[in-house]
Coordinates of C-alpha atoms in Angstrom, one line a residue:
Chain A
M249 CA -106.5 52.2 -14.1
P250 CA -104.0 54.9 -13.0
A251 CA -101.8 56.0 -15.9
D252 CA -98.6 56.0 -14.0
N253 CA -98.6 52.3 -13.3
V254 CA -96.2 50.3 -15.5
V255 CA -96.0 46.6 -16.3
H256 CA -92.4 45.3 -16.3
I257 CA -92.2 42.3 -18.7
V258 CA -89.3 39.9 -18.2
D259 CA -89.1 37.1 -20.9
D260 CA -86.2 35.8 -22.9
D261 CA -88.5 35.3 -25.9
E262 CA -88.7 38.5 -27.9
A263 CA -92.0 37.7 -29.6
V264 CA -93.7 37.0 -26.2
R265 CA -92.2 40.2 -24.7
K266 CA -93.2 42.5 -27.6
S267 CA -96.7 40.9 -28.2
L268 CA -97.5 41.2 -24.5
A269 CA -96.4 44.9 -24.4
F270 CA -98.6 45.4 -27.5
L271 CA -101.6 43.7 -25.9
L272 CA -101.2 45.8 -22.7
G273 CA -100.8 48.9 -24.8
T274 CA -104.2 48.3 -26.5
A275 CA -105.7 48.3 -23.0
Q276 CA -104.0 51.6 -22.2
V277 CA -101.5 50.0 -19.9
S278 CA -97.9 51.0 -20.4
A279 CA -95.2 48.3 -20.4
R280 CA -91.4 48.0 -20.3
T281 CA -89.6 44.9 -21.5
Y282 CA -86.5 43.2 -20.2
E283 CA -84.7 40.3 -21.9
T284 CA -83.3 39.0 -18.6
A285 CA -84.0 39.2 -14.9
V286 CA -80.6 40.7 -14.5
S287 CA -81.4 43.7 -16.6
L288 CA -84.6 44.4 -14.5
L289 CA -82.7 43.9 -11.2
A290 CA -80.0 46.4 -12.5
E291 CA -82.7 49.1 -12.7
I292 CA -84.8 48.0 -9.9
D293 CA -84.2 51.1 -7.8
S294 CA -85.5 53.5 -10.4
V295 CA -88.3 51.5 -12.0
E296 CA -91.9 52.9 -12.0
R297 CA -94.5 51.4 -9.7
G298 CA -97.0 48.9 -11.2
C299 CA -96.2 45.2 -11.4
I300 CA -93.8 42.6 -13.0
I301 CA -94.8 39.8 -15.4
S302 CA -92.0 37.3 -15.6
D303 CA -91.4 34.1 -17.5
L304 CA -90.5 31.1 -15.3
R305 CA -87.8 29.4 -17.2
M306 CA -85.0 31.6 -18.3
P307 CA -81.3 31.2 -18.6
G308 CA -79.4 32.6 -15.7
I309 CA -81.8 33.9 -13.0
D310 CA -85.2 32.3 -13.5
G311 CA -88.6 33.6 -12.5
L312 CA -88.6 31.8 -9.2
E313 CA -85.2 33.2 -8.3
L314 CA -86.3 36.7 -9.4
V315 CA -89.2 36.6 -7.0
R316 CA -86.9 35.5 -4.2
R317 CA -84.4 38.2 -4.9
L318 CA -87.0 40.9 -5.1
R319 CA -88.3 39.8 -1.7
S320 CA -84.9 39.8 -0.2
L321 CA -84.2 43.3 -1.7
G322 CA -87.4 44.5 -0.1
V323 CA -89.1 45.4 -3.4
D324 CA -92.8 45.0 -3.1
L325 CA -93.8 45.1 -6.8
P326 CA -96.3 42.3 -7.3
V327 CA -95.1 39.5 -9.6
I328 CA -97.2 37.5 -12.1
I329 CA -95.4 34.4 -13.4
I330 CA -96.0 33.1 -16.9
T331 CA -94.8 29.9 -18.4
G332 CA -94.9 27.8 -21.5
H333 CA -94.5 24.6 -19.4
G334 CA -97.3 23.3 -17.2
D335 CA -94.9 23.2 -14.2
V336 CA -97.5 22.7 -11.5
A337 CA -94.9 22.0 -8.9
L338 CA -92.9 25.1 -9.8
A339 CA -96.0 27.2 -10.0
G340 CA -96.7 26.2 -6.4
K341 CA -93.2 27.2 -5.4
A342 CA -93.5 30.6 -7.2
L343 CA -96.7 31.4 -5.3
E344 CA -95.1 30.3 -2.1
A345 CA -92.2 32.5 -2.8
G346 CA -94.5 35.5 -3.1
A347 CA -95.8 35.6 -6.7
I348 CA -99.4 36.8 -6.8
D349 CA -100.6 34.8 -9.9
F350 CA -99.5 32.2 -12.4
L351 CA -100.6 32.0 -16.0
E352 CA -99.9 29.3 -18.6
K353 CA -98.9 30.5 -22.2
P354 CA -100.8 31.1 -24.4
F355 CA -103.2 33.0 -22.2
D356 CA -106.5 34.9 -22.8
D357 CA -106.3 38.7 -22.9
E358 CA -109.0 39.0 -20.2
A359 CA -107.1 36.7 -17.9
V360 CA -103.8 38.6 -18.1
L361 CA -105.6 42.0 -17.8
A362 CA -107.6 40.9 -14.8
S363 CA -104.4 39.7 -13.2
V364 CA -102.6 43.0 -13.9
R365 CA -105.5 45.0 -12.5
A366 CA -105.4 42.9 -9.4
A367 CA -101.7 43.6 -9.1
F368 CA -102.1 47.3 -9.5
S369 CA -104.9 47.5 -6.9
Q370 CA -102.6 45.7 -4.5
Q371 CA -100.1 48.5 -5.1
E372 CA -102.5 51.3 -4.3
Chain B
M502 CA -70.7 -48.2 -9.7
G503 CA -73.1 -46.1 -11.7
K504 CA -73.1 -43.2 -9.3
E505 CA -69.3 -42.9 -9.6
D506 CA -69.4 -42.8 -13.4
F507 CA -71.9 -39.9 -13.1
L508 CA -69.6 -38.0 -10.9
V509 CA -66.6 -38.5 -13.1
N510 CA -68.5 -37.3 -16.1
L511 CA -69.4 -34.1 -14.3
S512 CA -65.9 -33.1 -13.8
M513 CA -65.8 -31.5 -17.3
G514 CA -67.1 -28.0 -16.4
S515 CA -69.6 -26.9 -19.0
N516 CA -68.5 -23.3 -18.9
G517 CA -64.8 -24.0 -19.1
V518 CA -64.2 -23.6 -15.4
P519 CA -62.0 -26.4 -14.2
V520 CA -63.9 -28.5 -11.7
R521 CA -62.1 -29.9 -8.6
D522 CA -62.0 -33.6 -8.2
R523 CA -65.0 -34.4 -6.0
S524 CA -65.3 -38.3 -6.4
V525 CA -66.2 -39.8 -3.1
E526 CA -64.8 -43.3 -3.2
T527 CA -61.5 -44.1 -4.9
A528 CA -61.7 -44.5 -8.6
H529 CA -60.5 -48.1 -8.4
P530 CA -63.2 -50.2 -6.8
R531 CA -61.0 -53.4 -6.5
R532 CA -58.3 -51.7 -4.6
E533 CA -60.9 -50.1 -2.4
V534 CA -62.4 -53.5 -1.5
A535 CA -58.9 -54.9 -0.7
L536 CA -58.2 -51.9 1.5
R537 CA -61.4 -52.4 3.5
Y538 CA -60.6 -56.2 4.1
G539 CA -57.0 -55.4 4.7
I540 CA -58.0 -53.1 7.5
A541 CA -60.1 -55.9 9.1
V542 CA -57.2 -58.3 8.9
A543 CA -54.7 -55.8 10.3
A544 CA -57.0 -54.8 13.2
V545 CA -57.5 -58.5 14.2
A546 CA -53.7 -59.1 13.8
V547 CA -52.9 -56.1 16.0
A548 CA -55.4 -57.2 18.7
F549 CA -54.1 -60.8 18.6
I550 CA -50.5 -59.7 19.0
A551 CA -51.4 -57.4 21.9
R552 CA -53.3 -60.2 23.6
F553 CA -50.4 -62.6 22.9
V554 CA -47.9 -60.3 24.5
L555 CA -50.0 -60.1 27.7
A556 CA -50.9 -63.8 27.6
S557 CA -48.7 -64.8 30.4
I558 CA -50.5 -62.3 32.7
L559 CA -54.0 -62.7 31.5
K560 CA -54.0 -66.4 30.8
D561 CA -57.5 -67.3 29.4
Q562 CA -59.3 -64.4 31.1
A563 CA -61.6 -62.2 28.9
P564 CA -60.1 -63.4 25.6
Y565 CA -62.7 -61.6 23.4
L566 CA -62.2 -58.1 25.0
F567 CA -59.1 -57.4 22.9
L568 CA -60.7 -58.5 19.7
L569 CA -64.0 -56.6 20.1
P570 CA -62.4 -53.2 19.1
A571 CA -60.9 -54.9 16.0
V572 CA -64.4 -56.1 15.0
L573 CA -65.9 -52.6 15.7
L574 CA -63.1 -50.9 13.6
A575 CA -63.4 -53.4 10.7
A576 CA -67.3 -53.1 10.6
G577 CA -67.2 -49.3 11.1
V578 CA -64.7 -48.6 8.4
G579 CA -65.2 -51.5 6.0
G580 CA -68.9 -52.4 6.5
F581 CA -70.5 -55.8 6.6
G582 CA -67.9 -58.1 4.8
P583 CA -64.8 -56.9 6.7
G584 CA -66.9 -57.0 10.0
I585 CA -67.8 -60.7 9.4
L586 CA -64.2 -61.5 8.4
A587 CA -62.9 -59.9 11.6
T588 CA -65.5 -61.7 13.7
C589 CA -64.9 -65.2 12.2
S590 CA -61.1 -64.9 12.2
S591 CA -61.2 -63.8 15.9
V592 CA -62.9 -67.0 17.1
P593 CA -60.2 -69.6 16.3
L594 CA -57.5 -67.1 17.6
V595 CA -59.4 -67.0 20.9
F596 CA -59.6 -70.7 21.1
I597 CA -55.7 -70.8 20.8
F598 CA -55.5 -69.0 24.2
I599 CA -58.2 -71.1 25.7
A600 CA -56.6 -74.3 24.6
N601 CA -53.2 -73.1 25.9
Y602 CA -54.4 -72.0 29.3
G603 CA -57.5 -74.0 30.1
A604 CA -59.9 -76.5 28.8
V605 CA -62.6 -76.0 26.1
G606 CA -65.9 -76.5 27.8
W607 CA -69.6 -75.6 27.0
S608 CA -69.1 -72.2 28.5
E609 CA -66.3 -71.4 26.0
V610 CA -68.5 -72.6 23.1
V611 CA -71.4 -70.4 24.2
N612 CA -69.1 -67.5 24.8
G613 CA -67.8 -67.9 21.2
A614 CA -71.3 -68.2 19.8
V615 CA -72.4 -64.9 21.6
F616 CA -69.3 -63.2 20.3
V617 CA -70.1 -64.3 16.7
L618 CA -73.7 -63.0 17.1
I619 CA -72.5 -59.6 18.4
G620 CA -69.9 -59.5 15.6
V621 CA -72.6 -60.1 13.0
G622 CA -74.8 -57.4 14.5
T623 CA -71.9 -55.0 14.6
A624 CA -71.0 -55.8 11.0
W625 CA -74.7 -55.1 10.0
I626 CA -74.8 -51.7 11.8
G627 CA -71.4 -50.9 10.4
E628 CA -72.6 -51.5 6.9
R629 CA -75.6 -49.2 7.4
L630 CA -73.4 -46.4 8.7
R631 CA -71.0 -46.9 5.7
Q632 CA -73.9 -46.6 3.2
A633 CA -75.2 -43.5 4.9
R634 CA -71.7 -42.0 4.8
I635 CA -71.4 -42.7 1.1
L636 CA -74.8 -41.2 0.4
A637 CA -73.9 -38.0 2.3
L638 CA -70.6 -37.6 0.6
T639 CA -72.1 -38.3 -2.8
R640 CA -74.8 -35.7 -2.2
E641 CA -72.2 -33.1 -1.1
A642 CA -70.0 -33.8 -4.1
H643 CA -73.0 -33.7 -6.3
L644 CA -74.0 -30.3 -4.9
Q645 CA -70.5 -29.0 -5.1
S646 CA -70.2 -30.1 -8.7
I647 CA -73.4 -28.2 -9.5
I648 CA -72.1 -25.1 -7.7
D649 CA -68.9 -25.3 -9.7
I650 CA -70.6 -25.3 -13.1
V651 CA -73.3 -22.7 -12.6
P652 CA -72.2 -19.5 -14.4
E653 CA -72.8 -17.5 -11.3
A654 CA -70.1 -17.2 -8.6
T655 CA -71.4 -18.8 -5.5
I656 CA -70.3 -17.6 -2.1
V657 CA -71.6 -18.8 1.3
I658 CA -71.1 -16.6 4.3
D659 CA -72.1 -17.1 7.9
G660 CA -74.2 -14.8 10.1
H661 CA -71.2 -12.6 10.6
G662 CA -70.2 -12.2 7.0
I663 CA -67.3 -14.6 7.1
I664 CA -66.8 -16.5 3.9
Q665 CA -67.5 -20.2 4.3
S666 CA -67.3 -21.4 0.7
F667 CA -66.0 -19.9 -2.5
S668 CA -66.9 -21.6 -5.8
A669 CA -64.5 -22.1 -8.8
T670 CA -66.4 -19.4 -10.7
A671 CA -66.0 -17.0 -7.8
E672 CA -62.2 -17.7 -8.0
Q673 CA -62.2 -16.7 -11.6
M674 CA -64.5 -13.7 -11.1
F675 CA -62.7 -12.1 -8.2
G676 CA -59.1 -13.4 -8.6
Y677 CA -58.9 -14.8 -5.1
T678 CA -58.4 -18.5 -4.6
A679 CA -60.9 -20.3 -2.3
A680 CA -58.1 -20.7 0.3
E681 CA -57.4 -17.0 0.3
A682 CA -61.1 -16.0 0.5
I683 CA -62.5 -18.5 3.0
G684 CA -62.3 -17.1 6.6
N685 CA -62.2 -13.5 5.4
N686 CA -65.2 -11.1 5.8
V687 CA -67.1 -10.9 2.6
T688 CA -66.6 -7.1 2.6
L689 CA -63.2 -8.1 1.0
L690 CA -65.1 -8.3 -2.3
M691 CA -66.8 -5.0 -2.0
P692 CA -65.7 -1.4 -2.8
S693 CA -66.5 1.4 -0.5
P694 CA -69.0 2.3 0.9
Y695 CA -70.4 -1.2 1.0
R696 CA -67.2 -2.4 2.6
E697 CA -67.9 -0.3 5.6
E698 CA -71.6 -0.8 5.7
H699 CA -72.1 -4.4 5.0
D700 CA -71.7 -5.5 8.6
G701 CA -74.4 -3.0 9.5
Y702 CA -76.7 -4.5 6.8
I703 CA -76.3 -8.0 8.3
K704 CA -76.7 -6.7 11.8
R705 CA -79.8 -4.8 10.8
Y706 CA -81.3 -7.9 9.3
R707 CA -80.4 -9.9 12.4
D708 CA -82.1 -7.3 14.6
T709 CA -85.2 -6.5 12.5
G710 CA -85.6 -9.5 10.2
V711 CA -86.6 -7.1 7.4
Q712 CA -85.3 -8.5 4.1
R713 CA -83.9 -6.0 1.7
V714 CA -81.8 -8.1 -0.6
I715 CA -82.7 -11.7 0.3
G716 CA -85.1 -13.2 -2.3
T717 CA -85.3 -10.1 -4.4
G718 CA -81.8 -9.6 -5.9
R719 CA -80.2 -6.3 -6.8
M720 CA -77.5 -4.7 -8.9
A721 CA -74.4 -3.4 -7.1
A722 CA -70.7 -3.0 -7.5
A723 CA -68.1 -5.6 -6.6
Q724 CA -64.3 -5.4 -6.3
R725 CA -61.7 -7.8 -7.6
K726 CA -58.4 -8.8 -6.0
D727 CA -56.6 -6.2 -8.2
G728 CA -58.8 -3.4 -6.9
S729 CA -60.9 -2.9 -10.0
T730 CA -64.6 -2.8 -9.6
F731 CA -67.4 -4.3 -11.8
P732 CA -71.1 -4.1 -11.9
M733 CA -72.8 -7.3 -10.7
E734 CA -76.2 -8.8 -10.2
L735 CA -76.6 -10.3 -6.7
A736 CA -79.2 -12.8 -5.5
V737 CA -79.0 -13.9 -1.9
G738 CA -80.6 -16.9 -0.2
E739 CA -80.7 -17.7 3.5
I740 CA -80.2 -21.1 5.1
W741 CA -80.6 -22.1 8.7
S742 CA -78.4 -25.0 9.6
A743 CA -78.0 -26.5 13.1
S744 CA -79.3 -23.2 14.6
Q745 CA -76.7 -21.2 12.7
R746 CA -77.5 -18.8 9.9
F747 CA -75.8 -18.8 6.5
F748 CA -76.3 -16.7 3.4
T749 CA -75.7 -17.9 -0.1
G750 CA -74.9 -15.3 -2.7
F751 CA -75.1 -15.9 -6.4
I752 CA -73.2 -13.3 -8.3
R753 CA -73.4 -12.5 -12.0
D754 CA -70.7 -10.3 -13.5
L755 CA -72.5 -7.8 -15.7
T756 CA -69.4 -6.8 -17.5
E757 CA -68.6 -10.3 -18.5
R758 CA -69.9 -10.6 -22.0
Q759 CA -69.4 -14.3 -22.4
G760 CA -72.5 -16.1 -21.2
T761 CA -74.3 -13.0 -20.0
E762 CA -75.1 -11.6 -23.4
A763 CA -78.8 -12.5 -23.0
R764 CA -79.0 -10.7 -19.7
L765 CA -77.2 -7.7 -21.2
Q766 CA -79.6 -7.6 -24.1
E767 CA -82.5 -7.7 -21.6
L768 CA -81.0 -4.8 -19.7
Q769 CA -80.5 -2.8 -22.9
S770 CA -84.0 -3.4 -24.2
E771 CA -85.3 -2.4 -20.7
L772 CA -83.3 0.8 -21.0
A773 CA -84.4 1.4 -24.5
H774 CA -88.0 1.0 -23.4
V775 CA -87.5 3.4 -20.6
S776 CA -85.7 5.8 -22.9
R777 CA -88.6 5.7 -25.4
L778 CA -91.1 6.4 -22.7
T779 CA -89.3 9.4 -21.2
E780 CA -88.1 10.6 -24.5
M781 CA -91.7 10.8 -25.6
G782 CA -92.4 12.8 -22.5
G783 CA -89.4 14.9 -23.0
M784 CA -90.2 15.6 -26.6
A785 CA -93.8 16.5 -25.8
S786 CA -92.5 18.8 -23.1
A787 CA -89.9 20.4 -25.3
I788 CA -92.3 20.8 -28.2
A789 CA -94.9 22.2 -25.8
H790 CA -92.5 24.9 -24.6
E791 CA -91.2 25.7 -28.1
L792 CA -94.8 26.0 -29.5
N793 CA -96.4 27.8 -26.6
Q794 CA -94.1 30.8 -27.0
P795 CA -95.1 31.6 -30.6
L796 CA -98.7 30.7 -29.8
A797 CA -98.7 33.2 -26.9
A798 CA -97.3 35.9 -29.2
I799 CA -99.9 35.1 -31.8
A800 CA -102.7 35.2 -29.3
N801 CA -101.4 38.5 -27.7
Y802 CA -101.1 40.2 -31.1
L803 CA -104.5 39.1 -32.3
K804 CA -106.3 39.9 -29.0
G805 CA -104.6 43.3 -28.9
S806 CA -105.5 44.0 -32.5
R807 CA -109.1 43.1 -31.8
R808 CA -109.1 45.5 -28.8
L809 CA -108.0 48.3 -31.1
L810 CA -111.0 47.7 -33.3
D811 CA -113.4 47.7 -30.3
G812 CA -116.0 50.4 -30.6
S813 CA -115.6 50.9 -34.3
T814 CA -118.8 51.6 -36.1
D815 CA -117.5 50.5 -39.5
E816 CA -119.3 47.3 -40.4
R817 CA -116.3 45.8 -42.2
L818 CA -114.0 46.5 -39.2
A819 CA -116.6 44.7 -37.0
I820 CA -116.3 41.6 -39.2
L821 CA -112.5 41.9 -39.1
R822 CA -112.6 42.2 -35.3
D823 CA -114.7 39.0 -35.0
A824 CA -112.3 37.2 -37.3
M825 CA -109.3 38.2 -35.2
D826 CA -111.1 37.1 -32.1
S827 CA -111.7 33.7 -33.6
A828 CA -108.1 33.4 -34.8
A829 CA -106.9 34.2 -31.3
D830 CA -109.2 31.6 -29.8
Q831 CA -107.7 29.0 -32.2
A832 CA -104.2 29.9 -30.9
L833 CA -105.5 29.3 -27.4
R834 CA -107.1 26.1 -28.5
A835 CA -103.7 24.9 -29.8
G836 CA -102.3 25.6 -26.4
Q837 CA -105.0 23.5 -24.8
I838 CA -104.2 20.6 -27.1
I839 CA -100.5 20.8 -26.1
R840 CA -101.5 20.9 -22.4
R841 CA -103.6 17.8 -22.8
M842 CA -100.7 16.0 -24.5
R843 CA -98.4 16.9 -21.7
E844 CA -100.9 15.8 -19.1
F845 CA -101.2 12.4 -20.9
V846 CA -97.4 12.0 -20.8
S847 CA -97.0 13.2 -17.2
R848 CA -99.7 10.9 -15.9
R849 CA -96.8 8.8 -14.5
E850 CA -97.1 10.8 -11.3
S851 CA -99.1 8.0 -9.8
E852 CA -96.0 5.8 -10.2
R853 CA -94.1 7.7 -7.5
Q854 CA -93.1 5.5 -4.6
I855 CA -90.6 5.7 -1.7
Q856 CA -87.2 4.7 -3.1
S857 CA -83.7 4.4 -1.9
I858 CA -81.5 6.8 -3.8
A859 CA -78.5 4.6 -3.2
K860 CA -80.2 1.7 -4.8
L861 CA -81.4 3.8 -7.7
V862 CA -77.9 5.1 -8.3
E863 CA -76.4 1.5 -8.1
E864 CA -78.9 0.1 -10.5
A865 CA -78.7 3.0 -12.9
S866 CA -74.9 2.8 -12.8
A867 CA -74.9 -0.9 -13.5
L868 CA -77.0 -0.1 -16.6
A869 CA -75.0 3.0 -17.7
L870 CA -71.6 1.5 -17.0
V871 CA -72.0 -1.6 -19.2
G872 CA -68.7 -1.6 -21.1
A873 CA -67.2 1.2 -19.1
K874 CA -64.6 -1.2 -17.6
D875 CA -63.1 -1.6 -21.1
R876 CA -62.7 2.2 -21.3
G877 CA -60.8 2.3 -18.0
V878 CA -63.3 4.5 -16.1
G879 CA -62.8 4.5 -12.4
V880 CA -66.1 4.8 -10.6
T881 CA -66.7 5.9 -7.0
F882 CA -69.9 6.1 -5.0
E883 CA -70.3 8.2 -1.9
F884 CA -73.6 7.9 -0.2
D885 CA -74.3 10.1 2.8
P886 CA -75.8 7.9 5.4
R887 CA -78.0 10.8 6.6
V888 CA -80.1 10.8 3.5
N889 CA -81.5 7.9 1.5
L890 CA -85.2 7.8 1.0
I891 CA -86.9 9.8 -1.7
L892 CA -90.4 9.9 -3.2
A893 CA -89.8 9.3 -6.9
D894 CA -90.7 7.6 -10.1
K895 CA -88.0 4.9 -10.1
V896 CA -87.9 4.6 -13.9
Q897 CA -87.7 8.3 -14.5
I898 CA -85.0 9.0 -11.9
Q899 CA -83.0 6.1 -13.3
Q900 CA -83.3 7.7 -16.7
V901 CA -81.9 10.9 -15.4
L902 CA -79.0 9.0 -13.8
V903 CA -78.3 6.9 -16.9
N904 CA -78.3 10.1 -19.0
L905 CA -75.8 11.9 -16.7
I906 CA -73.5 8.9 -16.2
R907 CA -73.4 8.1 -19.9
N908 CA -72.7 11.7 -20.7
A909 CA -69.9 11.7 -18.1
V910 CA -68.3 8.5 -19.6
E911 CA -68.5 10.0 -23.1
A912 CA -67.1 13.3 -21.9
M913 CA -64.0 11.5 -20.6
E914 CA -63.3 9.6 -23.8
E915 CA -60.4 11.9 -24.7
S916 CA -59.1 12.4 -21.2
S917 CA -56.1 10.7 -19.7
E918 CA -57.7 10.7 -16.2
R919 CA -61.1 9.0 -16.2
S920 CA -62.8 9.1 -12.9
L921 CA -66.5 9.3 -12.3
T922 CA -68.0 10.1 -8.9
V923 CA -71.7 9.8 -7.9
R924 CA -72.4 11.4 -4.5
T925 CA -75.5 12.0 -2.4
T926 CA -75.6 14.7 0.2
P927 CA -78.3 16.4 2.3
A928 CA -79.5 19.9 1.2
D929 CA -81.7 22.7 2.7
N930 CA -85.5 22.5 2.7
M931 CA -85.7 18.7 3.1
M932 CA -84.0 18.0 -0.2
I933 CA -81.2 15.7 -1.2
V934 CA -78.5 16.5 -3.7
V935 CA -77.3 13.9 -6.2
Q936 CA -74.0 14.9 -7.8
V937 CA -72.3 13.3 -10.8
D938 CA -68.7 14.4 -11.4
D939 CA -66.5 13.6 -14.3
S940 CA -62.9 14.4 -15.1
G941 CA -63.6 15.2 -18.8
S942 CA -62.9 18.3 -20.8
G943 CA -65.6 20.3 -19.1
I944 CA -68.2 22.5 -20.8
S945 CA -67.9 26.0 -22.3
E946 CA -69.6 29.0 -20.6
E947 CA -71.9 29.3 -23.7
M948 CA -73.0 25.7 -23.6
A949 CA -73.6 25.8 -19.9
T950 CA -76.4 28.3 -20.3
K951 CA -78.3 26.4 -23.0
L952 CA -77.3 22.9 -21.8
F953 CA -80.8 22.0 -20.7
Q954 CA -82.6 23.4 -23.6
P955 CA -84.0 20.9 -26.1
F956 CA -82.1 20.2 -29.2
A957 CA -78.9 21.7 -27.9
T958 CA -76.1 19.2 -28.3
T959 CA -72.3 18.9 -28.6
K960 CA -72.4 15.3 -29.7
P961 CA -72.2 14.5 -33.4
H962 CA -75.1 12.0 -33.2
G963 CA -77.0 13.3 -30.2
M964 CA -80.5 14.7 -30.5
G965 CA -80.0 17.0 -27.6
V966 CA -83.0 15.9 -25.7
G967 CA -81.3 13.9 -22.9
L968 CA -80.7 16.8 -20.5
S969 CA -83.9 18.5 -21.5
I970 CA -85.7 15.3 -20.5
S971 CA -83.7 15.1 -17.3
R972 CA -84.7 18.6 -16.4
T973 CA -88.3 17.9 -17.1
I974 CA -88.2 14.8 -14.9
V975 CA -86.3 16.5 -12.0
E976 CA -88.6 19.6 -12.0
A977 CA -91.7 17.4 -12.1
H978 CA -90.4 15.8 -8.9
G979 CA -90.1 19.3 -7.4
G980 CA -86.3 19.5 -7.7
Q981 CA -83.8 21.5 -9.8
I982 CA -80.8 20.5 -12.0
K983 CA -77.7 22.4 -12.7
A984 CA -74.3 22.0 -14.4
E985 CA -71.1 23.7 -13.2
P986 CA -67.4 23.3 -13.6
R987 CA -65.9 20.7 -11.3
P988 CA -63.0 22.0 -9.2
G989 CA -59.9 20.5 -10.7
G990 CA -61.4 20.1 -14.2
G991 CA -64.4 18.3 -15.7
T992 CA -68.1 18.9 -15.2
R993 CA -70.3 18.5 -12.2
F994 CA -74.1 17.9 -12.6
R995 CA -76.2 18.4 -9.5
F996 CA -79.9 17.7 -9.0
T997 CA -82.1 17.9 -6.0
L998 CA -85.0 15.7 -5.0
P999 CA -87.4 15.9 -2.0
A1000 CA -86.2 13.7 0.8
V1001 CA -88.5 11.4 2.8
T1002 CA -87.7 11.0 6.4
E1003 CA -87.8 7.7 8.3
E1004 CA -90.9 8.9 10.2
E1005 CA -92.7 9.8 7.0
F1006 CA -91.7 6.4 5.7
T1007 CA -93.1 4.6 8.7
D1008 CA -96.3 6.7 8.6
A1009 CA -96.7 5.8 4.9
R1010 CA -96.4 2.1 5.7
R1011 CA -98.9 2.2 8.5

């Protein structure tokens, strides 16, 4: 995996953000965390390439809306959606809107790493 | 007469509604008999006087001609006895003319006998007609007395919506007298938008024959003479009478506590049952989300830690690595259990059917607004005619509506202006928007962001799951729910649901 790729993690739950960054770190993948979609969008012009892992349900801009905004901004970072709800209907919408994968919390490390690898290779 | 006693007894309305006097015959049988015979005597007398005046011209020609109408009248109005009386008293009178102007021969005797025979026949037919008339009047009065004492208001309209009959209970319920109501279109008793649409409903039924209300009953809003509205339960029956169509509506006032307590309790237990079902689903969903977050963190930390120990040659670290892996798997297993619980609760998906959003709103409002009349809440419905059909779980969407409407009513408790508006409008992407506006104190910016999170509440006794449940339901239907300040004060809740077009509806039915 190229070292310059970064996973941008957006989740309003601090434990989830930090633990996911830790897990990715142990697989030599660097990660940045954002509490809200707004804080990621504020820096979107200067962020490193790689991919985004975003929670679906968040106050303010939710994961679905984030995917839509990124598309309308012309940002081609792949987005992986994670959720604590089994929102099958919303998952479908997220994929329709352009997300590349959808994972239900709690997820297996191999599953999330496989998804991140796929996202990175899409960036190449 | 036994029948008359029965009618007199009925005039004490069992529910306190005064019953109009419906007795058919006069209450004094002796006077009535005297009247019938009196008519016979008077008719014969008039005929005799008329014949007497013209006697100089007519001589003894056709003496019975004048008396025949008198016999017909006596028999027709009075029945057998008066008919016979008129016949028998006519014969000697005729013989006065004959004796005065000619001679009494065989032909006159035969003439008289024939007249008597005809008179007896007429009297017999007259009696039959009188009995039939009494029976018809008795039946009508009997029916009317039943209509007057049933606790439902009974209104009969014709095929064009014009009120034909308006029961005593209806007078009480709506504040109009029967005289005021009869002849008006029944839309007089409806608030907008039914007022404008009802003629269309009748026309559609006339054209298509598809029954929407008839035989099934529904809950809707009604309007009194003073302009106030109340939730009602309506049952409609159809009658064909002499090739003309009539509709009979039975209306139960759902705000009226007296006499409808049983029905109210039924509604409330229905609502409680629905609440329990969806609350269970909502709780499961809320707990799932709350637990899945820490479970995800636990699994991530453990799996990450195990990765750090990968490749270590220390035997003790290898044991530790396996233990961490097993612990992480247990966190994942806990997530599986929660998922299965959610699936069990959300299995109601199969309950989704094509529904009319207007009907769902009306029924949910009737449930949620029980008692709201006492609190002086003005309710307005605005249904956009371009959208109506949705694919939804009726019970769940009603639960959302009941939650939102109850919240709105509670939010306006302290307000001087209390107006609630439920509106449906079309939205993009084949969705429809349902909007519930209140004129309450509104919500704070801080509350607005966490309004739909479980266990967030501003109410002293609330659990804070109502809106969380509502969100779960709306999102399970593929829609979204939002709260925002209402222009002019108060709060506006909006949620979207996928619309079903008329074509899809027809395809689905095929």
